[in-house]
Amino acid sequence: MNDSVKLSLEEVASLATESLTTQGFSLQQATAISKTITSAERDGCSSHGLFRVAFYVNALQNANTDAHALPVIDYPKPAAVRVDARNGFCPLALQIGVPELARVAKQQGIAALAINNAYNIAALWPEVEQLAEEGLVAMAFTCANSFVAPAGGNKPLFGTNPMAFAWPRDGKSPLVFDQASSVCARGEIQLHLRDGKSIPEGWAIDSNGNATTDPKAALDGAQLPFGGYKGSSIALMIELLAGALVGDLFSYESTEQDNAGTGAPFGGELVLAIDPTTFNGGHSHLDHAEQLFERLLSQEGTRLPGDRRHRIRAASTPVEIPQSLHQTLLGYCN
Amino acid sequence: MNDSVKLSLEEVASLATESLTTQGFSLQQATAISKTITSAERDGCSSHGLFRVAFYVNALQNANTDAHALPVIDYPKPAAVRVDARNGFCPLALQIGVPELARVAKQQGIAALAINNAYNIAALWPEVEQLAEEGLVAMAFTCANSFVAPAGGNKPLFGTNPMAFAWPRDGKSPLVFDQASSVCARGEIQLHLRDGKSIPEGWAIDSNGNATTDPKAALDGAQLPFGGYKGSSIALMIELLAGALVGDLFSYESTEQDNAGTGAPFGGELVLAIDPTTFNGGHSHLDHAEQLFERLLSQEGTRLPGDRRHRIRAASTPVEIPQSLHQTLLGYCN
């Protein structure tokens, strides 16, 4: 990048925090969001890095947003934790809920955390990775805006509905994946539009339900679930888990409630944590899993999910962001 | 079917039970297996119906099989149930474990059931459907034989690793799906081979790792995960959940342990149950979900997972099986 600015992780964090506090976020909300953004920049995942600050700031235009919200935790059943984000943002709710989920899961063997009433613009991998770093196996599910047609259908209904999973590893970063139920991220279509490129077949349909390779027609139409009806079933499952099960909104309801059209999804998230020492009866689940990973990697052309992110993290070079983004953020700080 | 035999569900059940007991299964093992087989025939799922009796009988050739095994249940943590099938078959282990999983999940909010040391030749939908009929949300995962190449690879590693999910409905059969992590069931490739037809591209690769439409080459090579690397991640997750997490075998270990080459997968299963009354705070999760289903079905060309099976069940016609299969089963009874 020619027109780029190099930042240390500390600079990324303070730039995010200051942008958000100056724009009206409480220090608690801003700090939690900033941590998520900094993790993304650290791992080379710029689409969830400082680029997202604007999404958070724009979300304040929604009538119900509370950038000073203090989340409230309760324990509806022995293996269940619930955090009401009270119309604030997901990172602070997770900061409060995830350590409690870990504690309860270790005690009970398995536990569930429901997040409610949260604006959630972040990726899911930070929370599952955090749990796996505590030795737990974790899954997370959330709905998003209504962009994806169900299999056989031709109109948006589901969100891009990500599912994340993490498995702990001894002395290594956990194995982590965080994947949308759509063939591709919405941002990938937007990048094709920006660059004047057509998109591959199978990503989306136009507003008449016909296959399209035109990114504009795709954005006006509907994205497709990955893997046909199987991905569609997974998207439906995620609507049910992160919507009706936790007593929160489906993707289409979240879209309808986005009164300012900011595109910031509002609703729930479900996180599950399982303590793998529960069942293994002395057999080392960690060593056992490494044998599987070795078998997998012995096949040329394969990789473990999350490897690329962890390699970038290990390299720990300074973060490079476009100068235009840097200017926007400095503008937020005034 | 010209050369077919019509049976009532009672006749299906007693034919299965008698075949199995005569071939050496205890009445308890045989009755549990017979229930699973009868549910499949009732729902028109003949590939998991009486056709499977031969798989169970053949599994007895494996040195470790115990057709008289009495499963043992324990509770390693407050929200965890474990059933050691003791080298018997999965249906009896589930018959003991699933009601306990339901009880514990209602108490704790969420619970996990691990099945260990089981021969599992059945589908997963019966257990998740049973849990949803009790008002719970359920998921199940199991490994199978090593037939599927990881994304980017060219040799079998994963099983066809199914994941099942069920959601309860008021006055209706639960919403249920049970889908392999491979593009297609292995049986579909076998049917193409039998009928001398080529298979669609994308189902499998040959033993050199090249795309193939030849069913024989596909069976000698490797099946492919659905949806590319995303389906491969799910297959990997299922290996970890139903293998290392529950302290049991991965698919490739199961294949290696199949000393008689019967193809009957031996290993573990993980079943999760969540009580949806835990989080909804008085909001009806059932009515809420019906609104989503209505939205989905308002799009022409869509259907709910499991609908076809439930429609066939509702029709409750007598079961029709090929005369050759009937003869085989009568042979088992002598």
XYZ file of C-alpha atoms in Angstrom:
668
model
C 0.000 0.000 0.000
C 1.462 3.331 -1.025
C -1.013 5.597 0.708
C -0.968 3.675 3.939
C -0.262 4.350 7.577
C 1.591 1.929 9.855
C 0.301 1.472 13.383
C 1.355 -0.658 16.342
C -1.373 -2.719 18.019
C -1.354 -0.232 20.903
C -1.971 2.577 18.429
C -4.776 0.613 16.775
C -6.424 0.106 20.162
C -6.153 3.710 21.295
C -7.286 5.063 17.918
C -10.383 2.857 18.034
C -11.140 3.709 21.644
C -10.681 7.430 21.158
C -12.749 7.467 17.951
C -15.599 5.723 19.729
C -15.526 7.696 22.979
C -15.362 11.002 21.082
C -18.358 9.887 19.021
C -20.387 9.227 22.152
C -19.578 5.707 23.373
C -18.952 5.105 27.055
C -15.372 4.134 27.873
C -16.536 0.620 28.800
C -18.387 0.075 25.503
C -15.542 1.641 23.510
C -12.811 -0.386 25.201
C -14.607 -3.683 24.613
C -15.224 -2.836 20.943
C -11.635 -1.655 20.556
C -10.298 -5.007 21.828
C -12.308 -6.868 19.192
C -11.128 -4.511 16.464
C -7.510 -4.792 17.587
C -7.646 -8.628 17.580
C -8.900 -8.491 14.010
C -6.120 -6.119 12.887
C -3.548 -8.265 14.717
C -4.731 -11.286 12.696
C -4.761 -9.486 9.346
C -8.550 -9.542 9.207
C -8.918 -5.919 8.128
C -12.617 -6.255 7.223
C -13.291 -6.619 10.979
C -10.595 -4.157 12.027
C -10.533 -0.355 12.154
C -12.696 -0.367 9.024
C -15.578 -1.343 11.354
C -15.368 1.759 13.551
C -17.623 3.574 11.074
C -20.222 0.773 11.377
C -20.342 1.279 15.139
C -20.585 5.056 14.804
C -23.329 4.743 12.163
C -25.252 2.345 14.375
C -25.836 5.233 16.794
C -28.331 6.594 14.262
C -30.688 3.742 15.139
C -33.266 5.081 17.543
C -32.788 2.383 20.166
C -29.004 2.264 20.354
C -27.502 2.940 23.751
C -23.777 3.591 23.534
C -23.634 3.846 27.324
C -25.552 0.645 28.065
C -24.477 -1.442 31.034
C -25.183 -5.111 30.272
C -26.997 -7.170 32.898
C -26.113 -10.816 33.597
C -28.341 -13.497 35.058
C -28.396 -17.279 35.424
C -31.791 -18.626 34.405
C -30.774 -22.282 34.958
C -27.689 -23.980 36.449
C -25.971 -24.453 33.064
C -27.294 -21.271 31.444
C -25.950 -17.731 31.455
C -27.772 -14.785 29.918
C -26.501 -11.283 29.260
C -28.916 -8.548 28.302
C -26.827 -6.042 26.335
C -29.608 -3.474 26.840
C -29.355 -2.089 23.311
C -25.607 -1.648 23.591
C -22.977 -3.457 21.560
C -22.018 -7.105 21.653
C -18.340 -6.881 22.701
C -19.089 -5.543 26.197
C -21.867 -8.126 26.683
C -19.396 -10.864 25.715
C -16.685 -9.424 27.951
C -19.070 -9.943 30.859
C -20.655 -13.202 29.710
C -17.818 -15.304 28.275
C -15.766 -15.716 31.490
C -18.969 -16.706 33.287
C -19.819 -19.175 30.524
C -16.340 -20.699 30.940
C -16.740 -20.978 34.699
C -20.170 -22.593 34.473
C -19.151 -24.964 31.654
C -16.225 -26.273 33.718
C -18.546 -26.869 36.629
C -21.479 -28.369 34.711
C -19.673 -30.058 31.778
C -21.524 -27.926 29.231
C -23.150 -24.509 29.385
C -24.926 -22.041 27.130
C -24.633 -18.269 26.992
C -27.386 -16.181 25.418
C -26.691 -12.580 24.488
C -29.786 -10.457 23.950
C -30.597 -7.006 22.631
C -27.150 -6.375 21.205
C -25.844 -4.618 18.132
C -23.435 -7.173 16.729
C -21.089 -6.040 13.965
C -18.128 -8.182 15.000
C -16.877 -11.614 13.968
C -17.610 -14.604 16.215
C -14.140 -16.120 16.347
C -12.835 -13.958 19.238
C -15.317 -15.446 21.732
C -14.845 -19.073 20.700
C -11.071 -18.630 20.602
C -11.119 -17.097 24.089
C -13.060 -20.112 25.400
C -10.702 -22.580 23.694
C -7.756 -20.769 25.277
C -9.372 -21.772 28.569
C -9.357 -25.390 27.444
C -13.013 -25.501 26.382
C -14.617 -26.557 23.117
C -16.849 -23.744 21.900
C -19.487 -22.955 19.306
C -21.218 -19.652 18.534
C -24.140 -18.679 16.331
C -25.691 -15.378 15.381
C -28.229 -14.030 12.910
C -27.499 -10.991 10.815
C -29.423 -8.930 8.284
C -31.724 -10.651 5.853
C -29.608 -11.144 2.713
C -29.749 -14.864 1.885
C -32.496 -16.797 0.079
C -33.462 -20.209 1.438
C -32.734 -23.163 -0.860
C -35.370 -23.257 -3.611
C -36.514 -19.715 -2.826
C -35.720 -16.417 -4.526
C -35.996 -13.685 -1.876
C -33.735 -12.768 1.061
C -34.823 -14.359 4.343
C -31.815 -15.602 6.305
C -28.827 -13.578 7.415
C -25.359 -14.564 6.318
C -25.607 -16.381 9.683
C -22.146 -17.344 10.828
C -21.299 -20.397 12.923
C -17.979 -20.450 14.757
C -16.187 -23.373 16.367
C -12.974 -23.630 18.391
C -10.932 -26.552 19.683
C -8.116 -26.076 22.247
C -4.515 -27.060 21.449
C -1.592 -27.568 23.762
C 0.978 -24.778 23.361
C -0.617 -23.564 20.138
C -3.404 -21.207 19.150
C -6.739 -23.032 19.142
C -8.176 -24.456 15.960
C -10.900 -21.974 14.992
C -13.362 -21.484 12.178
C -16.005 -18.821 11.757
C -17.956 -19.243 8.568
C -21.036 -17.662 7.051
C -23.929 -19.823 5.888
C -23.838 -17.940 2.582
C -21.417 -18.926 -0.197
C -19.481 -15.710 0.316
C -19.335 -12.746 2.648
C -21.463 -9.783 1.544
C -18.307 -7.674 1.567
C -16.809 -9.835 -1.196
C -19.674 -8.909 -3.516
C -19.250 -5.249 -2.566
C -15.540 -5.453 -3.409
C -16.360 -6.929 -6.833
C -18.804 -4.063 -7.430
C -16.199 -1.485 -6.420
C -13.602 -3.061 -8.705
C -15.993 -3.419 -11.653
C -15.640 -7.219 -11.679
C -18.343 -9.824 -12.172
C -18.921 -12.356 -9.417
C -18.661 -16.145 -9.877
C -21.833 -18.073 -10.667
C -23.516 -19.606 -7.656
C -22.945 -16.714 -5.276
C -26.254 -14.956 -5.763
C -29.492 -14.468 -7.672
C -31.028 -11.232 -8.955
C -34.306 -9.784 -7.682
C -36.222 -11.978 -10.153
C -34.610 -15.086 -8.732
C -32.347 -15.685 -11.733
C -28.684 -16.616 -11.461
C -26.487 -13.554 -11.859
C -22.805 -12.658 -12.083
C -23.514 -8.908 -11.793
C -22.545 -7.731 -8.285
C -25.106 -4.874 -8.336
C -27.918 -7.264 -9.305
C -26.681 -9.667 -6.621
C -26.818 -7.022 -3.892
C -30.338 -6.049 -5.006
C -31.332 -9.717 -5.181
C -30.303 -12.397 -2.717
C -27.141 -14.236 -1.758
C -27.217 -18.035 -1.848
C -26.494 -20.428 1.011
C -23.299 -22.486 0.678
C -23.711 -26.088 -0.387
C -27.342 -25.760 -1.547
C -30.060 -27.138 0.714
C -27.550 -28.326 3.329
C -26.181 -24.829 3.900
C -29.760 -23.561 3.870
C -30.645 -25.999 6.678
C -27.691 -24.700 8.672
C -28.781 -21.087 8.100
C -32.280 -22.028 9.308
C -30.836 -23.753 12.378
C -28.848 -20.619 13.206
C -31.973 -18.430 12.888
C -33.691 -20.726 15.387
C -30.741 -20.902 17.812
C -29.795 -17.207 17.817
C -33.396 -16.005 17.309
C -36.313 -17.959 18.768
C -34.268 -20.071 21.214
C -32.622 -17.142 22.978
C -35.814 -15.062 22.700
C -34.451 -12.605 20.192
C -34.909 -11.429 16.608
C -34.722 -13.377 13.360
C -32.637 -11.823 10.595
C -35.683 -10.446 8.759
C -36.953 -8.897 11.986
C -33.547 -7.341 12.611
C -33.609 -5.830 9.120
C -37.156 -4.497 9.655
C -36.066 -2.953 12.957
C -33.078 -1.179 11.413
C -35.002 2.078 11.344
C -32.036 4.160 10.192
C -30.876 1.641 7.599
C -27.404 1.504 9.107
C -27.080 -2.207 8.437
C -25.950 -2.848 12.013
C -27.607 -6.148 12.964
C -29.510 -6.061 16.240
C -30.483 -9.201 18.111
C -29.111 -12.239 19.864
C -26.214 -14.647 19.920
C -25.851 -18.148 21.337
C -22.481 -19.408 22.584
C -21.975 -23.001 23.780
C -18.986 -24.240 25.751
C -18.178 -27.862 26.565
C -15.486 -28.969 28.974
C -13.655 -31.770 27.133
C -12.299 -33.234 30.357
C -15.897 -34.279 31.121
C -16.055 -37.308 28.878
C -12.572 -38.400 27.976
C -11.998 -40.569 31.027
C -8.270 -39.917 31.249
C -7.658 -40.341 27.529
C -5.984 -37.156 26.315
C -8.406 -35.401 23.985
C -5.669 -32.894 23.077
C -3.090 -35.470 21.932
C -5.809 -37.415 20.202
C -6.899 -34.377 18.198
C -3.296 -33.621 17.200
C -3.136 -37.079 15.591
C -6.129 -36.162 13.443
C -4.586 -32.803 12.502
C -1.332 -34.549 11.514
C -3.226 -36.993 9.315
C -5.071 -34.122 7.702
C -1.958 -32.032 7.072
C -0.089 -35.036 5.665
C -2.357 -34.598 2.614
C -0.802 -31.988 0.352
C -3.089 -29.031 -0.313
C -4.905 -29.113 3.021
C -4.752 -26.674 5.905
C -6.334 -26.315 9.315
C -9.095 -23.694 9.613
C -7.767 -20.474 11.151
C -4.132 -21.248 10.266
C -3.697 -18.259 8.003
C -4.943 -15.906 10.707
C -2.629 -17.407 13.302
C 0.397 -17.257 10.980
C -0.217 -13.552 10.393
C -0.570 -13.052 14.148
C 2.765 -14.772 14.798
C 4.499 -12.498 12.285
C 3.328 -9.501 14.366
C 4.301 -6.829 11.877
C 2.840 -3.358 12.365
C -0.707 -2.967 11.071
C -1.059 -1.095 7.788
C -4.292 0.763 7.086
C -5.231 3.001 4.153
C -4.531 6.676 4.720
C -8.164 7.503 3.897
C -9.338 5.235 6.740
C -6.796 6.826 9.064
C -8.135 10.288 8.156
C -11.715 9.171 8.822
C -10.730 7.899 12.252
C -8.791 11.032 13.122
C -11.910 12.941 12.071
C -13.968 10.908 14.541
C -11.507 11.889 17.274
C -12.217 15.618 16.880
C -42.930 -52.704 -7.102
C -44.038 -55.939 -8.732
C -41.957 -58.334 -6.694
C -42.746 -56.682 -3.418
C -44.245 -57.653 -0.100
C -46.584 -55.420 1.910
C -46.110 -55.257 5.665
C -47.810 -53.377 8.475
C -45.546 -51.489 10.889
C -46.164 -54.207 13.473
C -45.011 -56.816 10.957
C -41.912 -54.735 10.152
C -41.058 -54.545 13.849
C -41.544 -58.215 14.571
C -39.688 -59.300 11.428
C -36.702 -57.134 12.417
C -36.745 -58.298 16.031
C -37.070 -61.959 15.124
C -34.333 -61.749 12.471
C -31.968 -60.187 14.983
C -32.727 -62.436 17.956
C -32.434 -65.558 15.803
C -29.068 -64.287 14.559
C -27.772 -63.926 18.105
C -28.884 -60.509 19.416
C -30.301 -60.220 22.917
C -33.992 -59.302 22.995
C -33.107 -55.873 24.444
C -30.588 -55.065 21.710
C -32.889 -56.444 19.009
C -35.954 -54.538 20.224
C -34.115 -51.214 20.322
C -32.684 -51.748 16.822
C -36.074 -52.868 15.551
C -37.707 -49.630 16.779
C -35.180 -47.554 14.830
C -35.696 -49.651 11.713
C -39.482 -49.443 12.022
C -39.377 -45.626 12.374
C -37.363 -45.460 9.174
C -39.797 -47.700 7.261
C -42.746 -45.700 8.650
C -41.170 -42.527 7.200
C -40.372 -44.042 3.797
C -36.643 -44.009 4.522
C -36.009 -47.518 3.238
C -32.212 -47.143 3.208
C -32.386 -47.119 7.034
C -35.223 -49.644 7.225
C -35.290 -53.432 7.027
C -32.503 -53.177 4.459
C -30.213 -52.418 7.451
C -30.864 -55.714 9.266
C -28.102 -57.319 7.193
C -25.660 -54.578 8.321
C -26.378 -55.413 11.947
C -26.024 -59.138 11.363
C -22.768 -58.643 9.428
C -21.390 -56.453 12.232
C -21.345 -59.544 14.456
C -18.332 -60.707 12.432
C -16.259 -57.957 14.050
C -14.269 -59.541 16.844
C -15.331 -57.057 19.520
C -19.065 -56.912 18.871
C -21.276 -57.862 21.775
C -24.845 -58.433 20.676
C -25.832 -59.027 24.305
C -24.156 -55.913 25.730
C -25.878 -54.093 28.573
C -25.052 -50.368 28.299
C -23.895 -48.581 31.438
C -24.936 -45.016 32.229
C -23.096 -42.472 34.380
C -23.165 -38.729 35.064
C -19.617 -37.335 34.961
C -20.783 -33.727 35.579
C -24.147 -32.139 36.491
C -25.077 -31.350 32.846
C -23.401 -34.389 31.301
C -24.681 -37.909 30.711
C -22.547 -40.734 29.364
C -23.603 -44.152 28.137
C -21.005 -46.814 27.502
C -22.584 -49.111 24.918
C -19.966 -51.750 25.792
C -19.419 -52.832 22.196
C -23.129 -53.253 21.600
C -25.274 -51.255 19.195
C -26.239 -47.609 19.398
C -30.064 -47.901 19.569
C -30.094 -49.525 23.025
C -27.531 -47.021 24.340
C -29.742 -44.190 23.090
C -32.873 -45.794 24.527
C -31.194 -45.557 27.932
C -29.418 -42.217 27.452
C -31.889 -39.983 25.613
C -34.608 -39.833 28.310
C -31.891 -39.024 30.859
C -30.474 -36.333 28.579
C -33.971 -34.810 28.343
C -34.421 -34.867 32.108
C -31.033 -33.276 32.799
C -31.422 -30.644 30.038
C -34.752 -29.509 31.511
C -33.133 -29.170 34.905
C -29.864 -27.520 33.809
C -30.989 -25.587 30.706
C -28.607 -27.507 28.465
C -27.026 -30.948 28.665
C -24.764 -33.226 26.655
C -24.997 -36.979 26.123
C -21.934 -38.939 25.023
C -22.367 -42.447 23.657
C -19.200 -44.543 23.633
C -18.098 -47.873 22.223
C -21.147 -48.356 20.029
C -21.726 -49.825 16.601
C -23.790 -47.132 14.930
C -25.436 -48.011 11.630
C -28.584 -45.940 12.160
C -29.615 -42.411 11.187
C -29.419 -39.637 13.789
C -32.848 -38.109 13.270
C -34.726 -40.488 15.609
C -32.872 -39.232 18.711
C -33.144 -35.521 17.923
C -36.805 -35.926 16.945
C -37.507 -37.743 20.213
C -35.939 -34.887 22.182
C -37.888 -32.258 20.221
C -41.087 -34.171 20.942
C -40.258 -33.476 24.588
C -40.060 -29.764 23.799
C -36.255 -29.601 23.584
C -33.976 -28.286 20.862
C -31.513 -31.009 19.927
C -28.372 -31.602 17.923
C -26.479 -34.840 17.266
C -23.120 -35.633 15.687
C -21.364 -38.872 14.823
C -18.334 -40.019 12.869
C -18.542 -42.869 10.422
C -16.096 -44.719 8.213
C -13.322 -42.819 6.516
C -14.701 -42.037 3.046
C -14.414 -38.255 2.576
C -11.351 -36.210 1.583
C -10.735 -32.928 3.424
C -10.970 -29.773 1.275
C -7.802 -29.491 -0.805
C -6.822 -33.099 -0.091
C -7.195 -36.220 -2.189
C -7.469 -39.177 0.214
C -10.324 -40.315 2.491
C -10.009 -39.024 6.047
C -13.389 -37.933 7.392
C -16.510 -40.003 7.646
C -19.686 -38.905 5.901
C -20.183 -37.388 9.379
C -23.834 -36.471 9.806
C -25.151 -33.606 11.913
C -28.790 -33.692 12.958
C -30.942 -30.900 14.377
C -34.504 -30.778 15.662
C -36.803 -27.966 16.714
C -40.114 -28.636 18.538
C -43.454 -27.552 17.043
C -46.821 -27.220 18.691
C -49.224 -29.940 17.499
C -46.950 -30.872 14.617
C -43.989 -33.159 14.075
C -40.729 -31.376 14.952
C -38.646 -29.705 12.286
C -35.762 -32.124 11.744
C -32.749 -32.387 9.516
C -30.037 -35.030 9.470
C -27.425 -34.357 6.845
C -24.085 -35.841 5.913
C -21.018 -33.606 5.611
C -20.364 -35.207 2.231
C -22.108 -33.965 -0.932
C -24.083 -37.192 -1.163
C -24.708 -40.348 0.827
C -22.373 -43.223 -0.018
C -25.427 -45.293 -0.880
C -26.289 -42.903 -3.712
C -22.975 -43.648 -5.411
C -23.555 -47.377 -4.872
C -26.997 -47.073 -6.508
C -25.451 -45.319 -9.539
C -22.908 -48.145 -9.815
C -25.655 -50.780 -9.612
C -27.683 -48.995 -12.291
C -24.687 -48.409 -14.588
C -25.080 -44.620 -14.378
C -22.364 -41.998 -14.027
C -22.434 -39.704 -11.011
C -22.622 -35.895 -11.198
C -19.374 -33.939 -11.098
C -18.424 -32.676 -7.668
C -19.480 -35.761 -5.728
C -16.121 -37.499 -5.621
C -12.538 -37.860 -6.807
C -10.725 -40.999 -7.973
C -7.790 -42.591 -6.138
C -5.408 -40.210 -7.939
C -7.321 -37.214 -6.644
C -8.867 -36.337 -10.012
C -12.514 -35.396 -10.465
C -14.552 -38.395 -11.601
C -18.076 -39.227 -12.718
C -17.412 -42.981 -12.593
C -19.110 -44.453 -9.503
C -16.582 -47.320 -9.231
C -13.642 -44.886 -9.357
C -15.454 -42.696 -6.811
C -15.915 -45.571 -4.355
C -12.226 -46.484 -4.739
C -11.249 -42.811 -4.378
C -12.820 -40.344 -1.982
C -16.137 -38.565 -1.584
C -16.071 -34.768 -1.339
C -17.447 -32.619 1.490
C -20.513 -30.502 0.630
C -19.895 -26.825 -0.016
C -16.096 -27.094 -0.340
C -13.964 -25.942 2.574
C -17.002 -24.950 4.653
C -18.435 -28.468 4.603
C -14.924 -29.767 5.259
C -14.707 -27.583 8.394
C -18.007 -29.027 9.563
C -16.786 -32.584 8.923
C -13.653 -31.783 10.963
C -15.759 -30.301 13.778
C -17.841 -33.486 13.868
C -14.701 -35.671 14.064
C -13.600 -33.622 17.069
C -17.022 -33.626 18.778
C -17.899 -37.288 18.268
C -14.277 -38.484 18.462
C -11.762 -36.690 20.709
C -14.326 -34.765 22.802
C -16.287 -37.826 23.892
C -13.097 -39.899 24.149
C -13.849 -42.126 21.211
C -12.594 -42.995 17.721
C -12.094 -40.781 14.698
C -13.485 -42.064 11.412
C -10.119 -43.310 10.182
C -9.559 -45.149 13.477
C -12.995 -46.725 13.179
C -12.170 -47.925 9.674
C -8.833 -49.347 10.868
C -10.596 -51.150 13.698
C -13.153 -52.754 11.378
C -11.248 -56.032 11.485
C -13.835 -57.989 9.532
C -14.422 -55.251 6.937
C -18.145 -55.204 7.657
C -18.339 -51.441 7.250
C -20.244 -51.092 10.534
C -18.865 -47.884 12.104
C -17.744 -48.276 15.708
C -17.230 -45.306 18.012
C -18.987 -42.411 19.676
C -21.848 -39.988 19.296
C -22.541 -36.623 20.895
C -26.116 -35.445 21.470
C -26.915 -31.963 22.828
C -30.284 -30.867 24.201
C -31.280 -27.314 25.122
C -34.447 -26.396 26.971
C -35.855 -23.431 25.009
C -37.893 -22.236 27.982
C -34.566 -21.289 29.611
C -33.949 -18.086 27.722
C -37.153 -16.889 26.165
C -38.414 -14.968 29.161
C -42.096 -15.588 28.505
C -41.887 -14.866 24.780
C -43.207 -17.932 22.967
C -40.322 -19.510 21.087
C -42.746 -21.899 19.404
C -45.038 -19.214 17.933
C -42.023 -17.141 17.011
C -40.474 -20.008 15.057
C -43.774 -20.637 13.235
C -43.614 -17.056 11.919
C -40.201 -17.823 10.419
C -41.482 -21.066 8.888
C -44.442 -19.207 7.350
C -42.126 -16.600 5.836
C -39.949 -19.346 4.446
C -42.821 -21.347 2.970
C -44.351 -18.202 1.430
C -41.480 -18.412 -1.060
C -42.460 -20.797 -3.838
C -40.052 -23.705 -4.229
C -39.034 -23.922 -0.586
C -39.799 -26.599 1.968
C -38.999 -27.272 5.599
C -36.361 -29.930 6.282
C -37.958 -33.268 7.197
C -41.311 -32.404 5.598
C -41.199 -35.170 3.033
C -40.555 -37.767 5.743
C -43.403 -36.468 7.877
C -45.830 -36.393 4.932
C -45.068 -40.029 4.181
C -45.549 -40.859 7.860
C -48.939 -39.163 7.909
C -50.089 -41.187 4.909
C -49.381 -44.372 6.931
C -49.737 -46.809 4.054
C -48.404 -50.327 4.520
C -44.660 -50.637 4.007
C -43.572 -52.243 0.746
C -40.240 -54.055 0.616
C -38.628 -56.051 -2.214
C -39.431 -59.762 -2.122
C -35.685 -60.539 -2.190
C -35.202 -58.557 1.025
C -38.189 -60.296 2.590
C -36.649 -63.665 1.692
C -33.302 -62.652 3.247
C -35.049 -61.663 6.472
C -37.087 -64.859 6.594
C -33.787 -66.683 6.102
C -32.364 -64.896 9.136
C -35.359 -66.092 11.170
C -34.536 -69.772 10.642
